[in-house]
Coordinates of C-alpha atoms and ligand atoms in Angstrom, one line a residue:
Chain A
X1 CA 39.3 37.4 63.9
X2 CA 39.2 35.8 60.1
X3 CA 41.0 32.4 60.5
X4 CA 42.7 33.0 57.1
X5 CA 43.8 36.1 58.0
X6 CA 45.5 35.5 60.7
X7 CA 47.7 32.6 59.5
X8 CA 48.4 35.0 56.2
X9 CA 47.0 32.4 54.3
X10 CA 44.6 32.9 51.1
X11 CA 40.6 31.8 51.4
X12 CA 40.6 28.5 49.6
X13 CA 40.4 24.7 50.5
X14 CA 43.6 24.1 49.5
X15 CA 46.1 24.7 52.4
X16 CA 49.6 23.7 53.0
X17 CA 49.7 22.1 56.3
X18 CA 53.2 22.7 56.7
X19 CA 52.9 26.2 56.0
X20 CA 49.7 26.2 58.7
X21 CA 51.6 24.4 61.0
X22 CA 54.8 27.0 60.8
X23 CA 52.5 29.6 61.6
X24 CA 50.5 28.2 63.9
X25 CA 53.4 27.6 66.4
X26 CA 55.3 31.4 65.6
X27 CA 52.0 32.7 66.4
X28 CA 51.1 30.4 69.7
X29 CA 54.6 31.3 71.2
X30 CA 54.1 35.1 70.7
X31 CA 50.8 34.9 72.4
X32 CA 51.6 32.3 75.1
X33 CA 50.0 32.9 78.4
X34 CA 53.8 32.1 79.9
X35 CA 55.0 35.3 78.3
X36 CA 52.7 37.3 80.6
X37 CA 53.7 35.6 83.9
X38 CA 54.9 39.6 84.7
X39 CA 52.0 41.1 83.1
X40 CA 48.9 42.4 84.7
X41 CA 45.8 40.3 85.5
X42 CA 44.2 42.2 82.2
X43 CA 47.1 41.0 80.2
X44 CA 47.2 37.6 81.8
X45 CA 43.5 37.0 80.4
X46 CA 44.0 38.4 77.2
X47 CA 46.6 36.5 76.5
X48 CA 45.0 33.2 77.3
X49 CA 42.2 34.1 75.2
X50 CA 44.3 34.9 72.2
X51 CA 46.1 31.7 72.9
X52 CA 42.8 29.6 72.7
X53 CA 41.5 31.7 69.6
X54 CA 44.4 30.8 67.9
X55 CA 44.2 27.3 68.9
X56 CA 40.6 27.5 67.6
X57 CA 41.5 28.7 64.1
X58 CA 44.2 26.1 64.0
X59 CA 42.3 23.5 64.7
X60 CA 39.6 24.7 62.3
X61 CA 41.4 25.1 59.7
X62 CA 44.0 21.7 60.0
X63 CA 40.7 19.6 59.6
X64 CA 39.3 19.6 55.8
X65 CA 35.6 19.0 57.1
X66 CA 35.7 21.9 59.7
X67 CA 37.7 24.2 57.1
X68 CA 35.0 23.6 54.7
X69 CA 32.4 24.1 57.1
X70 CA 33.9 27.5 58.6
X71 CA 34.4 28.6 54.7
X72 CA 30.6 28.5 54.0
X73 CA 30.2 29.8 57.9
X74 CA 31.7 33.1 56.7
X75 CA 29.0 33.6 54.0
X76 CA 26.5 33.2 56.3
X77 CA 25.7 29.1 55.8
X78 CA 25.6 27.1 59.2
X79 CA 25.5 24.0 58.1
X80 CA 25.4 22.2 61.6
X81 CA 22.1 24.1 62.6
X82 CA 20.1 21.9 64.5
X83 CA 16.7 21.7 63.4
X84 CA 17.6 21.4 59.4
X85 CA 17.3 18.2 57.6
X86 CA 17.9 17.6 53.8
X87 CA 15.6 15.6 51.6
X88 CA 17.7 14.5 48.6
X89 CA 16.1 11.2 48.0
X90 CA 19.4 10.1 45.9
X91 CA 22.0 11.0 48.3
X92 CA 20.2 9.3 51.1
X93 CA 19.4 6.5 49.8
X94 CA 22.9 5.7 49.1
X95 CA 23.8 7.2 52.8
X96 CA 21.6 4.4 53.7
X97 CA 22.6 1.5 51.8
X98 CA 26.2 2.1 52.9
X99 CA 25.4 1.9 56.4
X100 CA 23.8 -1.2 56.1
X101 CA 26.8 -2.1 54.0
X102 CA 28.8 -1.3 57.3
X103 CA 26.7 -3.1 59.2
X104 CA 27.0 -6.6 57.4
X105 CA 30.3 -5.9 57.0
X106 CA 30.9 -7.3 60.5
X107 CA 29.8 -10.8 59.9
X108 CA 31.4 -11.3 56.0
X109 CA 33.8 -13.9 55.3
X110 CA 36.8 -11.7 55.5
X111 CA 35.6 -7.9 57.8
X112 CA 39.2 -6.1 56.9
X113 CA 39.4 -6.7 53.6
X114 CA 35.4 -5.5 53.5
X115 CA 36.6 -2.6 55.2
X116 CA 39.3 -2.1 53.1
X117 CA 37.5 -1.5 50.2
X118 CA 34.3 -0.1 52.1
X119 CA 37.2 3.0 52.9
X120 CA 38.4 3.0 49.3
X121 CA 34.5 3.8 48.7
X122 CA 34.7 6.1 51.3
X123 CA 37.6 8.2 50.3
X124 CA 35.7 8.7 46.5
X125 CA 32.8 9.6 47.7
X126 CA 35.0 12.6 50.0
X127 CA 36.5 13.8 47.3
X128 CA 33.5 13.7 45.0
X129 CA 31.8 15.9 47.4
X130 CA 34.8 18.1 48.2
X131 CA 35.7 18.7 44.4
X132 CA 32.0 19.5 44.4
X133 CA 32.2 22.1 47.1
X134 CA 35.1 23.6 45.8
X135 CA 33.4 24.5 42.3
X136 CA 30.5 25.9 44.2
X137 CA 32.8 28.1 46.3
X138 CA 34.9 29.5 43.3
X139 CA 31.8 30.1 41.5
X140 CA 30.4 32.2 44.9
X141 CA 27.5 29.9 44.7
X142 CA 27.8 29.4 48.9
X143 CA 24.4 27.8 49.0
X144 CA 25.3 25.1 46.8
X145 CA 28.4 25.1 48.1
X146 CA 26.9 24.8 51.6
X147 CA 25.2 21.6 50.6
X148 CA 28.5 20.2 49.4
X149 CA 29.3 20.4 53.0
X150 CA 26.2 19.2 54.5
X151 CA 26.6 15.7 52.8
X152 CA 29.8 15.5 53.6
X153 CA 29.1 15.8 57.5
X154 CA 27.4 12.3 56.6
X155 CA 30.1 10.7 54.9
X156 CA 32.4 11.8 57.4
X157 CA 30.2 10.3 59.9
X158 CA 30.4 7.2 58.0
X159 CA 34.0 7.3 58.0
X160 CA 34.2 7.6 61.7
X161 CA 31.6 4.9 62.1
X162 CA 33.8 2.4 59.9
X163 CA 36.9 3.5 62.0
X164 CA 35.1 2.7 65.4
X165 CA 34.0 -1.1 63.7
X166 CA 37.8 -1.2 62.7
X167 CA 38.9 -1.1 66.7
X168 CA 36.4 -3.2 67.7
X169 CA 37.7 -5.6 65.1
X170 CA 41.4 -5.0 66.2
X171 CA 40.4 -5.9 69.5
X172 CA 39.6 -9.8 68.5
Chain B
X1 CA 21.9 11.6 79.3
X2 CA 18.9 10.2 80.7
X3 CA 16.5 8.3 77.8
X4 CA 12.9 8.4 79.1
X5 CA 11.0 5.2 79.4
X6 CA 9.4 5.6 76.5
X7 CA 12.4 6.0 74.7
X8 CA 14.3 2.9 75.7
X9 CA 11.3 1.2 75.1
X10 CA 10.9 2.2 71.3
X11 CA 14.6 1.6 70.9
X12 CA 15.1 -1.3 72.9
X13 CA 11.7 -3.1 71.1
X14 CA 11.4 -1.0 68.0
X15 CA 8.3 -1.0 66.1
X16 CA 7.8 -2.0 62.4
X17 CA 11.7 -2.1 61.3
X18 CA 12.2 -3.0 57.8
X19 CA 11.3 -1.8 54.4
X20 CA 8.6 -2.0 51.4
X21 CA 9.6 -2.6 47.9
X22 CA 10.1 1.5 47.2
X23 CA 8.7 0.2 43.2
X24 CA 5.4 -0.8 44.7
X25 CA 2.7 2.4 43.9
X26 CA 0.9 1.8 46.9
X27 CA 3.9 2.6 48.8
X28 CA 5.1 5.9 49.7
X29 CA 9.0 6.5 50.9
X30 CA 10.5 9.2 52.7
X31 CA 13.8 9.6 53.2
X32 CA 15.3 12.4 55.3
X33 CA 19.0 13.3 57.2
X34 CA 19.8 15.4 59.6
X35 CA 23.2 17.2 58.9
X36 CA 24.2 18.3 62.8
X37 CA 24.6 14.9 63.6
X38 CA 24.8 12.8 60.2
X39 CA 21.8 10.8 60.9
X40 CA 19.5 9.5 58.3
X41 CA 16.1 7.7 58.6
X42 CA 14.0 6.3 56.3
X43 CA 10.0 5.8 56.5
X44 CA 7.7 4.2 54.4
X45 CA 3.7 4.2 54.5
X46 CA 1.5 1.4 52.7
X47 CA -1.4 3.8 51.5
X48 CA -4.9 1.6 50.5
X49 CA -7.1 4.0 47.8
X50 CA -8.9 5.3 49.8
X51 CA -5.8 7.3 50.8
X52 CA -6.0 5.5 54.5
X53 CA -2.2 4.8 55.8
X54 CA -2.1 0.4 56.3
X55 CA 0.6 0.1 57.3
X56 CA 4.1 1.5 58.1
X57 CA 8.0 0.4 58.5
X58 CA 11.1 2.6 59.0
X59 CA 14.9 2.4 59.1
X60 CA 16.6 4.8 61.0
X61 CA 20.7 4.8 61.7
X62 CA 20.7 7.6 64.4
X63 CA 20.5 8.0 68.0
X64 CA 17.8 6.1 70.1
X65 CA 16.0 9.3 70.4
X66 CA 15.8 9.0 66.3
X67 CA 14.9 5.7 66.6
X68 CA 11.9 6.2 69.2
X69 CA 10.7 8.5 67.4
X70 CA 10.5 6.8 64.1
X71 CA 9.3 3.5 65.8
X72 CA 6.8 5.5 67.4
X73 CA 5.4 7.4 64.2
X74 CA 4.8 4.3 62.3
X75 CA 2.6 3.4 65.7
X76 CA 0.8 6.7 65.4
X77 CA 0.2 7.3 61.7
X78 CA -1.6 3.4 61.1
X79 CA -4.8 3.7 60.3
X80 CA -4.8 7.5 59.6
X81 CA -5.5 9.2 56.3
X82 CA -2.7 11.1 54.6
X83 CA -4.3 14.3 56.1
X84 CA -4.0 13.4 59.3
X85 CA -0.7 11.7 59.4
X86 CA 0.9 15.5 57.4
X87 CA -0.9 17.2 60.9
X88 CA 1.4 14.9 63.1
X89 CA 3.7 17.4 64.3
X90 CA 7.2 16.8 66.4
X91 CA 6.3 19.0 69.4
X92 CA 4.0 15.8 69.7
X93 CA 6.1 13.3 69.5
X94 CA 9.0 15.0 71.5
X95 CA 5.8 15.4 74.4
X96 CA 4.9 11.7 73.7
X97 CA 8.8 10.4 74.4
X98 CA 9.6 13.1 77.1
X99 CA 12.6 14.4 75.1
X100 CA 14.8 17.1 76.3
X101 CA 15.1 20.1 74.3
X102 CA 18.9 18.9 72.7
X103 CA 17.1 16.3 71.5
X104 CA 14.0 18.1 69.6
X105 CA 15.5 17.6 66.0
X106 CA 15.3 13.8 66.5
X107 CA 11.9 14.3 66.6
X108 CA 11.8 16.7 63.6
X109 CA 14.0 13.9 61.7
X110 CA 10.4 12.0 62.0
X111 CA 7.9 14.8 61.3
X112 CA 10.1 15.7 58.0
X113 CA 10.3 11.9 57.1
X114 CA 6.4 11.5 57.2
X115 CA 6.1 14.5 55.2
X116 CA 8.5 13.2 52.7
X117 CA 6.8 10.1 52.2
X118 CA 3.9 11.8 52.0
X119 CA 5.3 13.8 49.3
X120 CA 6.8 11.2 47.2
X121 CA 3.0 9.5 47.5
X122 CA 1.2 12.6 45.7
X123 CA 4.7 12.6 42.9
X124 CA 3.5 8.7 42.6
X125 CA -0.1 9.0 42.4
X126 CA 0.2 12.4 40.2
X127 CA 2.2 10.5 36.9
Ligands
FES1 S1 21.3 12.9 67.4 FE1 20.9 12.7 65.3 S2 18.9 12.2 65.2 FE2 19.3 12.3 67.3

């Protein structure tokens, strides 16, 4: 099943949510398990594995990181696969200086409004690397475009990193 | 998941955290990340002329199985030459720390970062 495909949406980044959304429910209340409740046992199962396929697709495709990362799946790039690591000195480096960034952070004068800004620095460095995968997947250069993806997985990390040092700072 | 003792050792008293000046030429850097997880580790070596590893010092934001591992590399590769240290190989260290097999590519997250230092020392030496 092609995740695109089956919310009759086009293969790009871009996606309405609203439009997903729509979809997503017409198509989780056609295949609801509850429908079957007369059905036989091979129906019954069917059903509840469309249901969770389409949950899967839905959920795949609401978030931009797994979207992107499903995108580049299709041509054949798995970007979570285990045993790879990437050696751009550049991109690293700055991976690193941020999380040490993240970890002073905690003891500065004023930790939110750090944390403000360390999200503004955040959110550019998404979209740098998202505008970046885009180009690569227009121009059908899915390697490249793969990559795109793979440093995002960091920054994303990152993000949810800061969010985790936010509650804990809440919680004071 | 259960940590070997080993493991909580290295990560609990890591060994040689902290950094060279990258600028110095007798010091090689690797830098290496792991995209599964969004890890990233860092590992310099302090290489004398005779191409003999001094000394060693790594920062790694990762798991403690990352951690061990790194701490436990700059341990092993002191005192080496270059040749030896580009032999170390992760099935070693993952034996050395007891790792369980989900937790192999920390290991390789160590092996690569050795062999990108030891990379970025022949760039150095070669200009
Ligand atoms: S889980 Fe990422 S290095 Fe161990």
């Amino acid at each position: 099943m092609r995740y695109f495909d089956l919310f009759d949406l086009p293969v790009q980044f871009d996606v309405d949510l609203l439009t997903l959304q729509d979809r997503f429910r017409s198509i989780q209340k056609q295949v609801h398990p509850d429908k079957f409740a007369n059905g036989s046992d091979q129906q019954k199962l069917l059903a509840v594995q469309q249901a969770s396929e389409v949950n899967d697709a839905y959920e795949t495709l609401k978030s931009p990181l797994n979207r992107a990362e499903y995108m580049v799946a299709e041509h054949g790039h798995d970007v979570k696969h285990e045993q790879e690591t990437i050696k751009d000195g550049a991109f690293l480096m700055q991976q690193m200086e941020l999380r040490e960034e993240l970890e002073d952070l905690e003891s500065s004068n004023d930790p939110e409004q750090a944390l403000d800004v360390f999200y503004s620095d955040i959110k550019k460095l998404i979209k740098l690397y998202t505008d970046e995968f885009n180009v690569n997947f227009d121009k059908q250069e899915y390697k490249l475009a793969a990559m795109s993806v793979k440093k995002l997985r960091f920054i994303y990390k990152l993000k949810s990193e800061a969010e985790a040092l936010e509650d804990k700072l809440l919680d004071y | 998941m259960a940590y070997s003792e080993k493991v909580i050792d290295h990560y609990e008293n890591p060994r040689n955290v902290g950094s060279f000046d990258k600028n110095d030429p007798s010091i090689a850097t690797g830098m290496v990340g792991a995209p599964a997880c969004g890890d990233v580790m860092k590992l310099q070596l302090k290489i004398d002329d005779k191409g003999i590893i001094s000394d060693a010092k790594f920062k790694t934001y990762g798991c403690g199985s990352a951690i061990a591992s790194s701490s436990l590399v700059t341990e092993w590769v002191k005192g080496k030459s270059i040749e030896e240290a580009q032999a170390l190989s992760n099935t070693e260290i993952a034996e050395e720390l007891a790792l369980p097999p989900v937790k192999i590519h920390c290991s390789i997250l160590a092996e690569d970062a050795i062999k990108a230092a030891i990379e970025d020392y022949k760039s150095k030496s070669s200009n």
